[in-house]
Structure formats: C-alpha cells, structure tokens
Amino acid sequence: MALSRPIIVAYDISSSRDRARVRKILKEWNLGNQKSVYECRLTQAQAEELFLQLSREIDTKTDNLIMAWLEPRRSILTWGLGKHTSVNKKMFMVR
C-alpha cells in the first residue's frame, strides 16, 4: 500500500471561470479547504494526478498553483481559532 502524506494545495487564479474549474476539481477530490488553500493526505501517485488535472486549468502567465508536502515530524504552527482538519490535529482552519 502506498504511503499517504500531508500536503497543502494553494492557488491564486485571476479568471473566475478558471478558479471555478479548479475549485470543482478539488471538491471532487473531497479535500478540506479554506478559501484557496486545501489540505489533505495523498500518495505520491495521487498528488501527481491531482497536479496534472489542476495544471490543465492554470494560465501560467497570470495564475499560481503550489502543492507542498508537509514534513510530518515537524510541528505545524497555527494562529487563531478554527476547527481541526484531516491533515494534523494541531492544524486549524481559521474562519
């Protein structure tokens, strides 16, 4: 079985149409989110598939997409009140 690891997906997309498409893809993956930042646990293969799907919707001249693995041995810093997320009980979503 492939190991799933915590990952953060964030975007800054100028086009409302493209932003809606990216949001739809991420919701289909059933990922927890706050605005344009999503957190989840994915295997390497899942992360690569998600990246390919999202990159088709990104205009590289105006938009940004980042997917970053979190280091599970390091503590996650948070600030503010929020609910626990699926990645790490120490991580919060601020509303």
C-alpha atoms as a printed R data frame, in Angstrom:
   type eleno elety resid chain resno       x      y       z
1  ATOM     1    CA   MET     A     1   0.000  0.000   0.000
2  ATOM     2    CA   ALA     A     2   1.297  3.450  -0.901
3  ATOM     3    CA   LEU     A     3   2.023  5.850   1.929
4  ATOM     4    CA   SER     A     4  -0.171  8.943   2.115
5  ATOM     5    CA   ARG     A     5   1.459 12.130   3.338
6  ATOM     6    CA   PRO     A     6   0.086 15.558   4.341
7  ATOM     7    CA   ILE     A     7   0.085 18.076   1.515
8  ATOM     8    CA   ILE     A     8  -1.110 21.654   1.018
9  ATOM     9    CA   VAL     A     9  -2.579 22.839  -2.294
10 ATOM    10    CA   ALA     A    10  -2.974 26.587  -2.802
11 ATOM    11    CA   TYR     A    11  -3.825 28.725  -5.797
12 ATOM    12    CA   ASP     A    12  -4.164 32.323  -6.917
13 ATOM    13    CA   ILE     A    13  -6.179 32.414 -10.139
14 ATOM    14    CA   SER     A    14  -7.269 35.624 -11.831
15 ATOM    15    CA   SER     A    15 -10.089 34.232 -14.016
16 ATOM    16    CA   SER     A    16 -13.352 33.447 -12.226
17 ATOM    17    CA   ARG     A    17 -14.087 30.702 -14.767
18 ATOM    18    CA   ASP     A    18 -10.710 29.012 -14.268
19 ATOM    19    CA   ARG     A    19 -10.943 29.435 -10.499
20 ATOM    20    CA   ALA     A    20 -14.353 27.722 -10.507
21 ATOM    21    CA   ARG     A    21 -12.945 24.820 -12.551
22 ATOM    22    CA   VAL     A    22 -10.020 24.370 -10.146
23 ATOM    23    CA   ARG     A    23 -12.367 24.534  -7.148
24 ATOM    24    CA   LYS     A    24 -14.600 21.892  -8.767
25 ATOM    25    CA   ILE     A    25 -11.645 19.534  -9.303
26 ATOM    26    CA   LEU     A    26 -10.510 19.964  -5.704
27 ATOM    27    CA   LYS     A    27 -14.032 19.381  -4.378
28 ATOM    28    CA   GLU     A    28 -14.265 16.194  -6.485
29 ATOM    29    CA   TRP     A    29 -11.176 15.011  -4.607
30 ATOM    30    CA   ASN     A    30 -13.131 15.757  -1.399
31 ATOM    31    CA   LEU     A    31 -10.352 17.858   0.095
32 ATOM    32    CA   GLY     A    32 -10.742 20.072   3.169
33 ATOM    33    CA   ASN     A    33 -10.296 23.741   2.386
34 ATOM    34    CA   GLN     A    34 -10.338 27.347   3.428
35 ATOM    35    CA   LYS     A    35 -10.829 29.730   0.518
36 ATOM    36    CA   SER     A    36  -7.964 28.960  -1.918
37 ATOM    37    CA   VAL     A    37  -5.955 26.654   0.360
38 ATOM    38    CA   TYR     A    38  -6.672 22.928   0.569
39 ATOM    39    CA   GLU     A    39  -5.139 20.367   2.885
40 ATOM    40    CA   CYS     A    40  -5.239 16.628   2.556
41 ATOM    41    CA   ARG     A    41  -3.300 13.382   2.718
42 ATOM    42    CA   LEU     A    42  -2.278 11.982  -0.671
43 ATOM    43    CA   THR     A    43   0.036  9.342  -2.009
44 ATOM    44    CA   GLN     A    44   2.730 10.395  -4.477
45 ATOM    45    CA   ALA     A    45   0.652  8.996  -7.362
46 ATOM    46    CA   GLN     A    46  -2.484 10.818  -6.216
47 ATOM    47    CA   ALA     A    47  -0.579 14.094  -5.863
48 ATOM    48    CA   GLU     A    48   0.831 13.731  -9.374
49 ATOM    49    CA   GLU     A    49  -2.641 13.008 -10.814
50 ATOM    50    CA   LEU     A    50  -4.167 15.978  -8.991
51 ATOM    51    CA   PHE     A    51  -1.331 18.244 -10.159
52 ATOM    52    CA   LEU     A    52  -1.913 17.181 -13.781
53 ATOM    53    CA   GLN     A    53  -5.646 17.842 -13.504
54 ATOM    54    CA   LEU     A    54  -5.133 21.271 -11.958
55 ATOM    55    CA   SER     A    55  -2.328 22.324 -14.310
56 ATOM    56    CA   ARG     A    56  -4.702 21.997 -17.273
57 ATOM    57    CA   GLU     A    57  -6.814 24.815 -15.773
58 ATOM    58    CA   ILE     A    58  -3.986 27.209 -14.873
59 ATOM    59    CA   ASP     A    59  -2.885 30.114 -17.076
60 ATOM    60    CA   THR     A    60   0.866 30.211 -16.416
61 ATOM    61    CA   LYS     A    61   1.050 33.878 -17.419
62 ATOM    62    CA   THR     A    62  -1.367 35.096 -14.724
63 ATOM    63    CA   ASP     A    63  -2.009 32.306 -12.196
64 ATOM    64    CA   ASN     A    64  -0.137 30.444  -9.488
65 ATOM    65    CA   LEU     A    65  -0.539 26.910  -8.166
66 ATOM    66    CA   ILE     A    66   1.507 25.354  -5.388
67 ATOM    67    CA   MET     A    67   1.439 21.873  -3.919
68 ATOM    68    CA   ALA     A    68   3.740 21.412  -0.952
69 ATOM    69    CA   TRP     A    69   4.361 18.330   1.165
70 ATOM    70    CA   LEU     A    70   4.307 18.941   4.901
71 ATOM    71    CA   GLU     A    71   7.048 17.371   6.961
72 ATOM    72    CA   PRO     A    72   5.160 15.118   9.413
73 ATOM    73    CA   ARG     A    73   7.966 15.185  12.004
74 ATOM    74    CA   ARG     A    74   7.839 18.967  12.332
75 ATOM    75    CA   SER     A    75   5.198 20.787  14.336
76 ATOM    76    CA   ILE     A    76   2.680 22.885  12.423
77 ATOM    77    CA   LEU     A    77   2.301 26.455  13.624
78 ATOM    78    CA   THR     A    78  -1.185 27.936  13.784
79 ATOM    79    CA   TRP     A    79  -2.751 31.194  14.869
80 ATOM    80    CA   GLY     A    80  -6.406 31.874  15.525
81 ATOM    81    CA   LEU     A    81  -9.469 29.830  16.284
82 ATOM    82    CA   GLY     A    82 -10.762 27.204  13.947
83 ATOM    83    CA   LYS     A    83 -11.693 23.590  13.542
84 ATOM    84    CA   HIS     A    84  -9.374 20.620  13.297
85 ATOM    85    CA   THR     A    85  -8.568 19.417   9.805
86 ATOM    86    CA   SER     A    86  -7.817 15.966   8.478
87 ATOM    87    CA   VAL     A    87  -4.084 16.505   7.977
88 ATOM    88    CA   ASN     A    88  -2.998 17.048  11.532
89 ATOM    89    CA   LYS     A    89  -4.933 17.644  14.721
90 ATOM    90    CA   LYS     A    90  -2.568 20.526  15.501
91 ATOM    91    CA   MET     A    91  -3.581 22.320  12.275
92 ATOM    92    CA   PHE     A    92  -6.637 24.548  12.315
93 ATOM    93    CA   MET     A    93  -8.818 26.162   9.705
94 ATOM    94    CA   VAL     A    94  -9.481 29.781  10.677
95 ATOM    95    CA   ARG     A    95 -12.897 31.126   9.773
